[in-house]
Amino acid sequence: MGLVGVDVGPARARDQFLRGESVAEAVRGPILNSWERSLALGLSPAGCELPYRADLDLEGRLARAAGPVLDRLQELFADRNMNVSLADGRGAVLQRRFGSPSLVRQLAAIQSVPGYVFAEEFGGTNGIGLALAERQLINVYGAEHFAERSQSNACSAIPVRDPLSGRIEGVLCLGYPLTDVDATLNTVIRKAAGAIERRLLEQSSQRERALLQAYLDARRQMPPGDGQPGEPTGSVLDWRDQMILKEKAADLMALAQRAAMEVPLPGGRCVTLLSRPVTSPAGVEGIAVEALLSTGHLPVVVTAPPETPSGPPATRGAEPAAPRLRPASGAVPGRAATTEHTPEAVSGHAASGLVLVGEPGVGKYAVAARRRLELLSEASTRIGTTLDVSRTAQELAETAVPRLADFVTIELPEAVLRGEEPTDPRAGLYRVVLHGYREDCPFYPAGEPIDLRPSTPQLRCLAGGRAVLEPDLRTAAGWIAQDPAHAQRLLDHNVHSLIAVPLIARGIALGVASFYRSRDPAPFGDDDRSLAQELATRAAICIDNARRYTREHNMVLALQHSLLPQGFPEQNAVEVAHRYLPAESGVGGDWFDVIPLSSSRVALVVGDVVGHGLHAAATMGRLRTAARNFAELDLPPDEVLTCLDNVVARLARDDGGEEPDGITGIIGATCLYAVYDPTSQQCVMARAGHPPPALVHPDGTVVFPDLPAGPPLGLGGLPFETAELHLPEGSQLVLYTDGLIEDRHRDLDTALDRLRRALAFPNRPPEDTCAEVLRSVVPRHPTDDIALLVARTHTLDAHRIATWALPDDPAMVSRIRAEVTGQLAAWGLDEVSFAAELVLSELVTNAIRYGTAPIQVRLLYDRALTCEVADGGSTAPHLRHAATTDEGGRGLFLVAQLAQAWGTRYTPDGKVIWAECALKVSGGRPDAAAAHLADVPAI
């Protein structure tokens, strides 16, 4: 916060806030949050009455540690209007120091006398109360104070923590006039708080040293030869052994009683740990843990002697010996056995040595710290096992319950669930996860939108970018204000403490995780908040990875869907149904297509590009385009695969075999290409490393034709072979990719048997066939894409086919024109008779002049009228521009004007020149053709 106009800006913003206006842009987040909490607590700026406490621990650890530091601050601020105060963890002031002695007479009692409580719930926004609430260094300037009496002052406050437990023991606060604001005061107060914390640690060290001395005094009273005190070292125990013993010793110390524990070590060795209470001459009580090591072939035998008379600590002094206890019968190694007996000497040859000494509380903190490390280690393996956003959030909740929290809720913006970056993480939140140790707690259910108020801990943590701790939800005004009735129901189920943590990755807030406690009556502390923040940070990175994967997956999936057929052209040869299923782990390069060909034929294609991701999808699109282009050339299936093989090899060379990110590029593909002719019911197909199709006969019999396998595309230099099958009308040809039948959890023969049973139904529509295959054959968790294409065959009625064989005689042209005219009249196609006569005249004339026998003319009456002229030659005509003086060269131009499509295809016996005439809407341009009729030579 800047100092220019600080006495005006906050005052104006505070007035606007009290009038109910928005001041989010003008006030710092912690101050605004504190104002909102103060109003929610029912405080008034003119009536913040502070309670007075007489039950102060003026001689406690905090006061003793802070005394010299406060004296040094008083010297530092001599003759300055500086008020130095020390408050305990409740906000009650324990001690005060003043830079100028005259300042005491000028201040009110609440600012000069110890005992007044400055907690936020009583005094509203102030240095001590806000430092306790925010748990960090806080600066409050002038009108930022909630109480009107403090608005002419400024203050800096910082929590003081116990270095061993991390618990906030109190608050150090510097108060000064608003005109004396100095940025260097933050450095001074940080150093002062650090000095107090070091003195707290020194106090603990002094107590531990006293315990160690009491232990050594007791050891000196032991009989000679019983071992020397100290940490076990030497050739028997290495550092790994010592680490294991120290961890177990911390567990024993946490028990705070006599106990024994057998600790197995690597190599079949075993060490007995013993713990016993130790009391220093000053009355400090603690625990000493020592180890018994066998030094010979005899085992260490620990006996339990009779009780020794007990007496007051003052008369007993230090106990004379360490406890030597026999574990209870049937005790499990590593478990502690306890007793109240005093020790006796050890039988056998054994050496003992000190492992750990300290107060039980220190052992508890060590155990808690170790368990936190174990939880973080477990989180690194449990969170992020998948690239699914919701599942990753669920893994965070499952990791935290019950070892950190009893209930966990996670809210994510809708944009994150779609894989996008959220523009405002506080808007459009959805409860993605609700997980707890029981299911009957009345939280808002998962799967629903959550509308949170700005005062809630969840939105406060998103706004501030750090975790928010609410130790006691019964006094958390912002949390209760969200829905008082719902909050009361949660409180009735003993939900009493909350940590709200933002899920931040790469500086972007992706959502919020809330950790609730109910079973443990102790509230969450700062250690719990740090642990929750660490868990959330790790989970946020995994959620962000999953989000980015979701975005890329959706992009690749959208690209692949755009490259796959959006619909098939109308044709009568086959009735088609299809399905495409992307893999769970990513999008691959599976594709399919239905391509109408000349003479009512149709091509069916299914392919699979090696690999997954964007590169595979892009390569699939290139191959599908290439396959359609080669199909347009009317090439046979084996030649189409040869051309595709060259394309794949060229793509691999052009890409260098490697993608920009270092991932191996596409090196091959598989493909099955089939051409079905409805006039002959013949199907010619070839495959390149692809699974063979399934053929379902009209009676429901299923066979897998034995087609030549052929090499995968991209190897180059190897030929492909074709096979020809007769498909009765109503047969179903089922083409699929290997993702349908290949699964590491089942055998290939089992998958093919399931496919056979799923297809074995007579006269079933292709759509029903697709549905049944997906229901009964698709693996439960597909690891590869699945493309499925089902085609039920139809036959062109023989009455719609007319064929004439012609001799090599120009006189036959007029005769075939008459025959064609009569056939078209019989079919009721008089409207295309003129165009068909002209087209056939030109094609027959070319066949007689330039082709070789035999010559055949065929008409096919389907969705269009197809005119075919076949001859034994291999030379195809070409469309060209004829000069004005040329006598020929205009015939094919006329054909192109009158027909909607024309072309040439080669057969084993020669070639076929075909032309299609539209039946409903003319595909030619009669007006353009009429202009050239005068140039056509008489036939």
Short mmCIF file of N, CA and C in Angstrom, two decimals, residues 824-825 827-836 861 865 917-922:
data_model
loop_
_atom_site.label_atom_id
_atom_site.label_comp_id
_atom_site.label_asym_id
_atom_site.label_seq_id
_atom_site.Cartn_x
_atom_site.Cartn_y
_atom_site.Cartn_z
N LEU A 824 -34.51 -46.61 -73.80
CA LEU A 824 -34.83 -45.49 -72.92
C LEU A 824 -36.33 -45.22 -72.90
N ALA A 825 -36.98 -45.39 -74.06
CA ALA A 825 -38.44 -45.21 -74.09
C ALA A 825 -39.12 -46.28 -73.23
N TRP A 827 -37.87 -47.62 -70.58
CA TRP A 827 -37.64 -47.25 -69.17
C TRP A 827 -38.35 -45.95 -68.79
N GLY A 828 -38.94 -45.28 -69.76
CA GLY A 828 -39.59 -44.02 -69.47
C GLY A 828 -38.62 -42.88 -69.27
N LEU A 829 -37.49 -42.92 -69.94
CA LEU A 829 -36.46 -41.89 -69.80
C LEU A 829 -36.32 -41.09 -71.07
N ASP A 830 -37.46 -40.69 -71.63
CA ASP A 830 -37.40 -39.92 -72.87
C ASP A 830 -36.70 -38.58 -72.69
N GLU A 831 -36.71 -38.05 -71.44
CA GLU A 831 -36.14 -36.70 -71.24
C GLU A 831 -34.63 -36.70 -71.43
N VAL A 832 -33.98 -37.86 -71.29
CA VAL A 832 -32.52 -37.90 -71.47
C VAL A 832 -32.15 -38.61 -72.77
N SER A 833 -33.15 -38.90 -73.60
CA SER A 833 -32.86 -39.66 -74.81
C SER A 833 -31.92 -38.91 -75.73
N PHE A 834 -32.15 -37.61 -75.92
CA PHE A 834 -31.33 -36.82 -76.83
C PHE A 834 -29.88 -36.79 -76.37
N ALA A 835 -29.64 -36.51 -75.08
CA ALA A 835 -28.28 -36.44 -74.58
C ALA A 835 -27.61 -37.79 -74.63
N ALA A 836 -28.35 -38.87 -74.31
CA ALA A 836 -27.75 -40.21 -74.32
C ALA A 836 -27.35 -40.61 -75.74
N TYR A 861 -29.46 -48.22 -65.47
CA TYR A 861 -30.51 -47.30 -65.00
C TYR A 861 -30.53 -47.37 -63.47
N LEU A 865 -28.30 -42.27 -65.24
CA LEU A 865 -28.19 -43.14 -66.40
C LEU A 865 -26.72 -43.18 -66.81
N CYS A 917 -25.51 -39.48 -67.09
CA CYS A 917 -26.49 -38.44 -67.39
C CYS A 917 -27.46 -38.35 -66.22
N ALA A 918 -27.63 -37.14 -65.69
CA ALA A 918 -28.54 -36.95 -64.57
C ALA A 918 -29.97 -37.19 -65.02
N LEU A 919 -30.78 -37.75 -64.13
CA LEU A 919 -32.17 -38.06 -64.48
C LEU A 919 -33.13 -36.98 -64.03
N LYS A 920 -32.99 -36.52 -62.80
CA LYS A 920 -33.93 -35.52 -62.29
C LYS A 920 -33.50 -34.12 -62.66
N VAL A 921 -32.20 -33.81 -62.43
CA VAL A 921 -31.67 -32.50 -62.78
C VAL A 921 -30.54 -32.72 -63.76
N SER A 922 -30.64 -32.10 -64.90
CA SER A 922 -29.65 -32.33 -65.95
C SER A 922 -28.29 -31.87 -65.49
#
